[in-house]
mmCIF file of C-alpha atoms in Angstrom:
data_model
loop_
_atom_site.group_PDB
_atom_site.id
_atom_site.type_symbol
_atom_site.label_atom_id
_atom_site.label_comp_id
_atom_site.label_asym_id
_atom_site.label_seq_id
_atom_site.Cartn_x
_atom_site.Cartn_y
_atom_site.Cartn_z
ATOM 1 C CA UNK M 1 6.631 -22.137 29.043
ATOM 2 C CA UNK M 2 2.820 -22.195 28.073
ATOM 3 C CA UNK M 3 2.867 -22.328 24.370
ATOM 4 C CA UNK M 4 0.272 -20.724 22.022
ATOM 5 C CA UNK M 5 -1.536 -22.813 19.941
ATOM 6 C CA UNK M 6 -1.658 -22.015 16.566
ATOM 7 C CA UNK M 7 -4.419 -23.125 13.728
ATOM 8 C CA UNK M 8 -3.038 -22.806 9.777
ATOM 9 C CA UNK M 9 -5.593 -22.599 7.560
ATOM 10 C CA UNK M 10 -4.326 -23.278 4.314
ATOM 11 C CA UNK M 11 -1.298 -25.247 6.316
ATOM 12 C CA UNK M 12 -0.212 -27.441 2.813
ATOM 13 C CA UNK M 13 0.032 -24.233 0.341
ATOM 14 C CA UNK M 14 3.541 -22.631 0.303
ATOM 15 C CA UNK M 15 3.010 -19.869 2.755
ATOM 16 C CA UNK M 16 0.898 -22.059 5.118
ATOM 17 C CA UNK M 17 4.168 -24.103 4.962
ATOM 18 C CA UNK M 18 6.215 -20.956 5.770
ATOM 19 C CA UNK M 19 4.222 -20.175 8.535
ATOM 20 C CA UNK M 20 4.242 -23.824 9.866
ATOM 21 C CA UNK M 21 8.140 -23.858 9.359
ATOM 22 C CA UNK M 22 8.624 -20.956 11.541
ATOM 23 C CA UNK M 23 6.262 -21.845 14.579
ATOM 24 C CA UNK M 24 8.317 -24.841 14.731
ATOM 25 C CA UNK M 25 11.524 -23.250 15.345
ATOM 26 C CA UNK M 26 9.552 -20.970 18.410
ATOM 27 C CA UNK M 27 9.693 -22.078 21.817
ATOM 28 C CA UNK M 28 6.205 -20.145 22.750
ATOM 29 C CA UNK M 29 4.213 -21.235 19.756
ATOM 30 C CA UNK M 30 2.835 -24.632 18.353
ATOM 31 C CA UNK M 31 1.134 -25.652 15.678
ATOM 32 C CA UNK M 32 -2.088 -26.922 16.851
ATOM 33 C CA UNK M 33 -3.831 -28.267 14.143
ATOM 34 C CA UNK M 34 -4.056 -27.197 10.326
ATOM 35 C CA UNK M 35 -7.218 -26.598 7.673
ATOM 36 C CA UNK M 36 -6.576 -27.411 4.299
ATOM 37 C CA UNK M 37 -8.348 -29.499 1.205
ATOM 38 C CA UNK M 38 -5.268 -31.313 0.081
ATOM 39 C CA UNK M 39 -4.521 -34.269 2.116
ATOM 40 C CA UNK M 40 -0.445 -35.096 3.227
ATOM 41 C CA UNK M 41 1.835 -36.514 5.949
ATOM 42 C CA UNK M 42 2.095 -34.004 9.056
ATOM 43 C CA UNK M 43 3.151 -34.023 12.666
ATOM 44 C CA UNK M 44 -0.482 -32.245 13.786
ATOM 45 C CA UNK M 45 -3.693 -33.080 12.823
ATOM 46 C CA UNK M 46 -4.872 -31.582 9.614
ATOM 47 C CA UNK M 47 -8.807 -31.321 8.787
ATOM 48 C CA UNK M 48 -10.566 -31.310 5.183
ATOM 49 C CA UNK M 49 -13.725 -29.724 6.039
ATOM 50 C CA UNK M 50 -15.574 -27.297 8.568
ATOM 51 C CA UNK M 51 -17.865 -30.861 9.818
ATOM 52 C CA UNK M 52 -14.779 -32.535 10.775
ATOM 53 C CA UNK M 53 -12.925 -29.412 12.766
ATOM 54 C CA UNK M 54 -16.032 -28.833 14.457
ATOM 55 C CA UNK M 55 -16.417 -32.458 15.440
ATOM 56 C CA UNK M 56 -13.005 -32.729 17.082
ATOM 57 C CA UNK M 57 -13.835 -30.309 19.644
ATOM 58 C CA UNK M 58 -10.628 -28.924 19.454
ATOM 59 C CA UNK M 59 -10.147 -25.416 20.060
ATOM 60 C CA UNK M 60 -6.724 -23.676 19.392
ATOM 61 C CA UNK M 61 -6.090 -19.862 20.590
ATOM 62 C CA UNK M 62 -5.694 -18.408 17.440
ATOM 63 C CA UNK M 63 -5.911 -18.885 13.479
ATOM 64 C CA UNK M 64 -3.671 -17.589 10.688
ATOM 65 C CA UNK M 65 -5.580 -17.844 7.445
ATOM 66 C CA UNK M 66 -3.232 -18.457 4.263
ATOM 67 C CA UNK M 67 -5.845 -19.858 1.889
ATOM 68 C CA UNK M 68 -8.374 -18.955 -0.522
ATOM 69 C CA UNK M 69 -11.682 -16.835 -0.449
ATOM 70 C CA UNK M 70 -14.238 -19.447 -0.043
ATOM 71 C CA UNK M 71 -12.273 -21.357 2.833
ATOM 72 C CA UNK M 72 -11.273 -18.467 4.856
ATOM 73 C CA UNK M 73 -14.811 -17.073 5.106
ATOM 74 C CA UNK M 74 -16.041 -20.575 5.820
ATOM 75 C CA UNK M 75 -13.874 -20.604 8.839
ATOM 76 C CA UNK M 76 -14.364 -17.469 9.636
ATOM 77 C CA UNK M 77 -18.321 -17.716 9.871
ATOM 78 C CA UNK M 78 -18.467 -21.128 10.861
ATOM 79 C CA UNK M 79 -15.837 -21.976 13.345
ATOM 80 C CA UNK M 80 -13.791 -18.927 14.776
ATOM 81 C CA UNK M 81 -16.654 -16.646 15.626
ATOM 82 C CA UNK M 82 -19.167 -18.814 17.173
ATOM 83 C CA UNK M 83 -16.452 -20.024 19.323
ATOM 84 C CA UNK M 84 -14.709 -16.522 19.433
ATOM 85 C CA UNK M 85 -11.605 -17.646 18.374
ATOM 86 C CA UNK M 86 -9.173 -14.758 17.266
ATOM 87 C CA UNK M 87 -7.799 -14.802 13.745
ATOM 88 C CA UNK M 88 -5.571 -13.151 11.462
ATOM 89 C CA UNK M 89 -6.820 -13.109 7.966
ATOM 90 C CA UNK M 90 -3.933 -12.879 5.382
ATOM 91 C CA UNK M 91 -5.829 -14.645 2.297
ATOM 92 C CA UNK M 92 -6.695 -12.379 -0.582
ATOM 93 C CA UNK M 93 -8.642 -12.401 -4.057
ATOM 94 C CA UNK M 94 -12.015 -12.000 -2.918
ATOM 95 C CA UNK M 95 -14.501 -11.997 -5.780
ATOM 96 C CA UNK M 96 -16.220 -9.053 -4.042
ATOM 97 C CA UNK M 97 -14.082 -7.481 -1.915
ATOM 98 C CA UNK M 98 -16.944 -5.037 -0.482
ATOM 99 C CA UNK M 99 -19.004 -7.664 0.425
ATOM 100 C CA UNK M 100 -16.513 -9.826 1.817
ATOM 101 C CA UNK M 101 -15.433 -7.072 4.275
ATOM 102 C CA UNK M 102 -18.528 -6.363 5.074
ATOM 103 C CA UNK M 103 -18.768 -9.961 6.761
ATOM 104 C CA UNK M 104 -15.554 -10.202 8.173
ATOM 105 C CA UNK M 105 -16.708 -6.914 9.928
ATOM 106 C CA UNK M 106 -20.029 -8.059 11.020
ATOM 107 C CA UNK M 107 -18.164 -11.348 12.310
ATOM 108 C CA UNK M 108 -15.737 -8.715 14.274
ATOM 109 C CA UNK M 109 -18.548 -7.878 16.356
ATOM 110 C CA UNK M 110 -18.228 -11.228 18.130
ATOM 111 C CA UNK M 111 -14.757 -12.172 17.810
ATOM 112 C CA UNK M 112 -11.000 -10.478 17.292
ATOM 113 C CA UNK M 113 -10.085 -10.528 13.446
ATOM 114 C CA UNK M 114 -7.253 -9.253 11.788
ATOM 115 C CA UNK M 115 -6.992 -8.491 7.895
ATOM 116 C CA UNK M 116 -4.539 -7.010 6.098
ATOM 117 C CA UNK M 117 -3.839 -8.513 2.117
ATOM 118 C CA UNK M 118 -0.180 -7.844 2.757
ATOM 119 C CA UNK M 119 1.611 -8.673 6.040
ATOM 120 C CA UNK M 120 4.819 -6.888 5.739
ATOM 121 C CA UNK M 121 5.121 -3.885 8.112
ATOM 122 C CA UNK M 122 7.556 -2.043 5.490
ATOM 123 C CA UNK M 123 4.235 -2.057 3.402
ATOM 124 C CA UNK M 124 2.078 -0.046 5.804
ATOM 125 C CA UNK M 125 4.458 2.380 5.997
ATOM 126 C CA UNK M 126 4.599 2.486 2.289
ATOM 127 C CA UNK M 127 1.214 3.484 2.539
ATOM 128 C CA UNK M 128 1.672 6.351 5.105
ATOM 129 C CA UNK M 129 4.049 7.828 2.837
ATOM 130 C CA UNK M 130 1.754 7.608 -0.533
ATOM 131 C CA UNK M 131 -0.895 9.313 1.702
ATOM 132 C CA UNK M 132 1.249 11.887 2.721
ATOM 133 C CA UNK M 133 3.050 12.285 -0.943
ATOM 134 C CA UNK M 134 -0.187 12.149 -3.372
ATOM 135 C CA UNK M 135 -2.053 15.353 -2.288
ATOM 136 C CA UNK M 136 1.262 17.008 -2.536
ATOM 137 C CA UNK M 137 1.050 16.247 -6.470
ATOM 138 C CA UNK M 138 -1.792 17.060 -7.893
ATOM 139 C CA UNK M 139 -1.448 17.415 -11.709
ATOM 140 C CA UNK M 140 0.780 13.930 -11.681
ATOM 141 C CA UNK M 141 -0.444 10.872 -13.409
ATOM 142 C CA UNK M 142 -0.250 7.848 -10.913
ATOM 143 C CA UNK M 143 0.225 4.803 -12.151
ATOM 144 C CA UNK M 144 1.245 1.239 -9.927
ATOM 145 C CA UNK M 145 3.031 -1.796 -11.625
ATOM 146 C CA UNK M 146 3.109 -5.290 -9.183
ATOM 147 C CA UNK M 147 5.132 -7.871 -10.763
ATOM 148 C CA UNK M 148 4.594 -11.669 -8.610
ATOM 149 C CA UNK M 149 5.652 -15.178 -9.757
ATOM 150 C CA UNK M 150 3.981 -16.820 -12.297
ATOM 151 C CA UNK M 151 1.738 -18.983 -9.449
ATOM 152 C CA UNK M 152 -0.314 -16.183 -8.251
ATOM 153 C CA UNK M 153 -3.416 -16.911 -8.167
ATOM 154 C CA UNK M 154 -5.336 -13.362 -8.109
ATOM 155 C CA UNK M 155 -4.238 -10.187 -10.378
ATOM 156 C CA UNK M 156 -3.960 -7.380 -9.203
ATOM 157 C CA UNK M 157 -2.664 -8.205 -6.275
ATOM 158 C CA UNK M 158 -4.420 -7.042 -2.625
ATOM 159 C CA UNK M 159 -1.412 -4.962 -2.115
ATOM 160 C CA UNK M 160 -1.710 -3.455 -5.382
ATOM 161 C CA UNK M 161 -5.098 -2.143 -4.485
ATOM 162 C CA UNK M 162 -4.212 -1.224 -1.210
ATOM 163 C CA UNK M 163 -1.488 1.384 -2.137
ATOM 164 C CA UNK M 164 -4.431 2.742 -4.983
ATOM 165 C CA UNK M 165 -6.775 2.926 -2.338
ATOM 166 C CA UNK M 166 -4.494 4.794 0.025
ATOM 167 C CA UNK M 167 -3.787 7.620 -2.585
ATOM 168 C CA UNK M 168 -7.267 8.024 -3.192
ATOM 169 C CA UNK M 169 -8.066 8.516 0.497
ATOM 170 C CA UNK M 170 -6.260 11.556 0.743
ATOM 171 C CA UNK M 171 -6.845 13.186 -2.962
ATOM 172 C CA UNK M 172 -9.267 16.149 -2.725
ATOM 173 C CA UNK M 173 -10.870 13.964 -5.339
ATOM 174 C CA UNK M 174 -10.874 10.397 -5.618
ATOM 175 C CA UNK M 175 -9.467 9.032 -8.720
ATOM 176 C CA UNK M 176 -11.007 5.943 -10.701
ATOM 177 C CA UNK M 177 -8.766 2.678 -10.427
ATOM 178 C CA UNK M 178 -8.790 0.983 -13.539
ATOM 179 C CA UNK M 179 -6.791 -2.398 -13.771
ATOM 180 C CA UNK M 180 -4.529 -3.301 -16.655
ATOM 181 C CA UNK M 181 -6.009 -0.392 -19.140
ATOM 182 C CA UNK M 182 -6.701 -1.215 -23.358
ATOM 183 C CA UNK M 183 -7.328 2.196 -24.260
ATOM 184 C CA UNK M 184 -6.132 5.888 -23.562
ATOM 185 C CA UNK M 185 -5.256 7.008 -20.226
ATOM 186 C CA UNK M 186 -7.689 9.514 -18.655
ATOM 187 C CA UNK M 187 -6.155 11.894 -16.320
ATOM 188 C CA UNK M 188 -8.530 11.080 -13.602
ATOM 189 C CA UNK M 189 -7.474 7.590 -13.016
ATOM 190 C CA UNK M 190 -4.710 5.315 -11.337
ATOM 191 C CA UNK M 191 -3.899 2.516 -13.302
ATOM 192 C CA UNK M 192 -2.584 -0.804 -11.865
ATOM 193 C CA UNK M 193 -0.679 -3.091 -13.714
ATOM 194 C CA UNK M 194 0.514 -6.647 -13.104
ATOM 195 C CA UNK M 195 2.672 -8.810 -14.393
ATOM 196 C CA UNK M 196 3.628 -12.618 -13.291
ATOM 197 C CA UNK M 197 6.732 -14.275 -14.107
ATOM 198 C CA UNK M 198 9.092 -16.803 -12.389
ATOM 199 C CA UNK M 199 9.526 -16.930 -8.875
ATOM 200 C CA UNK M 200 9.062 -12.896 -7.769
ATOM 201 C CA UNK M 201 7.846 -12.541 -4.435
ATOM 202 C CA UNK M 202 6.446 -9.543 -4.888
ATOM 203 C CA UNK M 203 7.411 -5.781 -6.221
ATOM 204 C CA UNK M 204 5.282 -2.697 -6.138
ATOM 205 C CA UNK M 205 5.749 0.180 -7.600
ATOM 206 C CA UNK M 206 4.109 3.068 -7.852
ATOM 207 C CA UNK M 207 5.110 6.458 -10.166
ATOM 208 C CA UNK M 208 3.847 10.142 -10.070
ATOM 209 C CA UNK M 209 4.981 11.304 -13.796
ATOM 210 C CA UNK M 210 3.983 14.815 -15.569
ATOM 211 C CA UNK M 211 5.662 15.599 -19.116
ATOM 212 C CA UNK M 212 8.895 16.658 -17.707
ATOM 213 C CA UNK M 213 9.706 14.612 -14.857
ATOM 214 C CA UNK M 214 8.931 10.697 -13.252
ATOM 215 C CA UNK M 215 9.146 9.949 -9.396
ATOM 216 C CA UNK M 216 9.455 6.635 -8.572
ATOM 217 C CA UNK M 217 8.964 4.011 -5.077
ATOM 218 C CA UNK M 218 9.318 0.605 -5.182
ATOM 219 C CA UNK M 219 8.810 -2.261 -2.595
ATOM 220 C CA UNK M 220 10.870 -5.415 -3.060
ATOM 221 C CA UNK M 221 9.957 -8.605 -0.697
ATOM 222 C CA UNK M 222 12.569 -10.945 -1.102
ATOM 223 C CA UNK M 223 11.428 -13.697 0.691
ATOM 224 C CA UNK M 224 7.612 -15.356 2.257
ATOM 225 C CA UNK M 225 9.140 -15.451 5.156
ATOM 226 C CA UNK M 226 8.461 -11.326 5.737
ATOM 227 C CA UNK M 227 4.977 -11.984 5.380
ATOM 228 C CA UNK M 228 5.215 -15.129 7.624
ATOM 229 C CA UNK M 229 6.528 -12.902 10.088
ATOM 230 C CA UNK M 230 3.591 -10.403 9.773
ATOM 231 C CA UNK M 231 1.210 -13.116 10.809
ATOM 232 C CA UNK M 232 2.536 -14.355 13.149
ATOM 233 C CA UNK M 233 3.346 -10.588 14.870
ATOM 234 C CA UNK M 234 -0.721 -10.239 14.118
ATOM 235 C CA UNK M 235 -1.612 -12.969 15.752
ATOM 236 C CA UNK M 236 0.348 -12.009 19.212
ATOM 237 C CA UNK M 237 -1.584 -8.475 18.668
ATOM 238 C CA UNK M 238 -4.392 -10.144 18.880
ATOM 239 C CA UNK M 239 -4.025 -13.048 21.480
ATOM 240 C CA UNK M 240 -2.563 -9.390 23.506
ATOM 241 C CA UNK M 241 -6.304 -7.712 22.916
ATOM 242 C CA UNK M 242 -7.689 -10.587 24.138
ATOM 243 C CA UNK M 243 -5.446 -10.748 27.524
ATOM 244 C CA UNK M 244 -6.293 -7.059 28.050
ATOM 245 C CA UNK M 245 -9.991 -8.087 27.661
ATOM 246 C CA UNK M 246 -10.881 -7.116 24.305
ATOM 247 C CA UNK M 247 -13.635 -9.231 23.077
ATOM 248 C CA UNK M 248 -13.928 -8.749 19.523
ATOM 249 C CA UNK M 249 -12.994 -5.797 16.763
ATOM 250 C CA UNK M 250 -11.687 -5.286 13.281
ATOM 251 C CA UNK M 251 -7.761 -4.753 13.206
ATOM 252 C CA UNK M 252 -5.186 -4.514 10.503
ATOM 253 C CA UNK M 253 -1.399 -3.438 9.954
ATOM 254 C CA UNK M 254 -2.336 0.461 11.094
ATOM 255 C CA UNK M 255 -3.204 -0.908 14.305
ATOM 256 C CA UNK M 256 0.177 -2.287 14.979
ATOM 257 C CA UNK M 257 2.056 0.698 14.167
#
């Protein structure tokens, strides 16, 4: 059997290990070679910078992105899409989120990228429902609370703002999204909240309240592994575009549903 060969960017942090622990166990999949700043022991080569993985000549079929902003869009810009490598794009806490997808899109014109800031399925679908559910209450306050361990590195979290963001596409009017609020709610808004503490994976939920009543959904990820999952399913969408002749284009968890 032909295996895939798989690059982890971000191969030493603790999903990048995930991710590297579950290729192994696969009989079509291999890790072909990793990305990441720290330096340790592996079985496959690992590479510090862009000048070195560029150098090596080495080429894998696809990349799975676990690391942070700067790294993933140096990758991105500077290694998969001049060589049109396909690559999933799970990192999140961009500094400007606008701009940043406005380059991952521009580099989707020459290669196949996938982005989505959370890789579970369960959570796309948690989307469909808020779009369907939010027009349907219209004089409800909407508020989200995420609660991840106390390692996180970005708050609020990408999923956070991707359940606000799905309301608001379907509201006859947009609300303002205002993150971890000091003053009076305004009943034009949905708040986000966040909250990091020991080792949560990750809960989100959001609540539609009025004076008399509260309504309540909650996503609970109990292990990486669901997320590990995700990216690797992503990649196999994409290395699938790619057999069917697809070039290049912008995908993310919709796509796969």
């Amino acid at each position: 059997m032909e295996q895939t060969k798989i690059m982890v960017s971000g191969c030493h942090g603790k999903m990048g290990q995930i991710v590297c622990d579950l290729i192994n166990k696969r009989e079509d999949m291999e890790i072909f070679c990793g990305f990441d700043i720290a330096t340790k022991d592996t079985t496959f080569p690992v590479f510090n910078t862009i000048e070195d993985l560029e150098n090596s000549c080495i080429i894998p079929d696809v990349i799975i992105d676990f690391s942070k902003p700067d790294c993933t869009m140096n990758i991105l810009e500077n290694f998969a899409e001049p060589l049109r490598i396909p690559m999933v794009i799970a990192t999140t806490g961009f500094s400007d989120e606008k701009e940043a997808l406005e380059k991952i899109k521009l580099c989707a014109q020459n290669t196949l990228v996938f982005l989505s800031s959370n890789m579970s399925y369960t959570v796309s679908i948690f989307e469909q429902i808020l779009r369907d559910l939010a027009p349907k209450l219209p004089g409800h306050d909407i508020e989200i609370l995420e609660i991840h361990h106390n390692r996180k590195v970005d708050a609020p979290s990408g999923t956070a703002k991707s359940l606000a963001k799905a309301i608001n596409a379907y509201l006859p009017k947009p609300r303002e999204i205002v993150f971890n609020r000091d003053s009076k709610r305004n009943l034009n808004e949905i708040g986000i909240s966040s909250l990091r503490c020991g080792g949560v994976v990750g809960t989100h939920t959001v609540i539609f309240a009025t004076e008399s009543e509260t309504f309540e959904l909650t996503h609970r990820a109990s292990s990486r592994e669901m997320f590990a999952e995700g990216a690797l399913k992503a990649a196999e969408y994409l290395l699938k575009q790619k057999s069917n002749g697809i070039s290049h284009g912008f995908f993310n968890m919709k796509n796969m549903m």
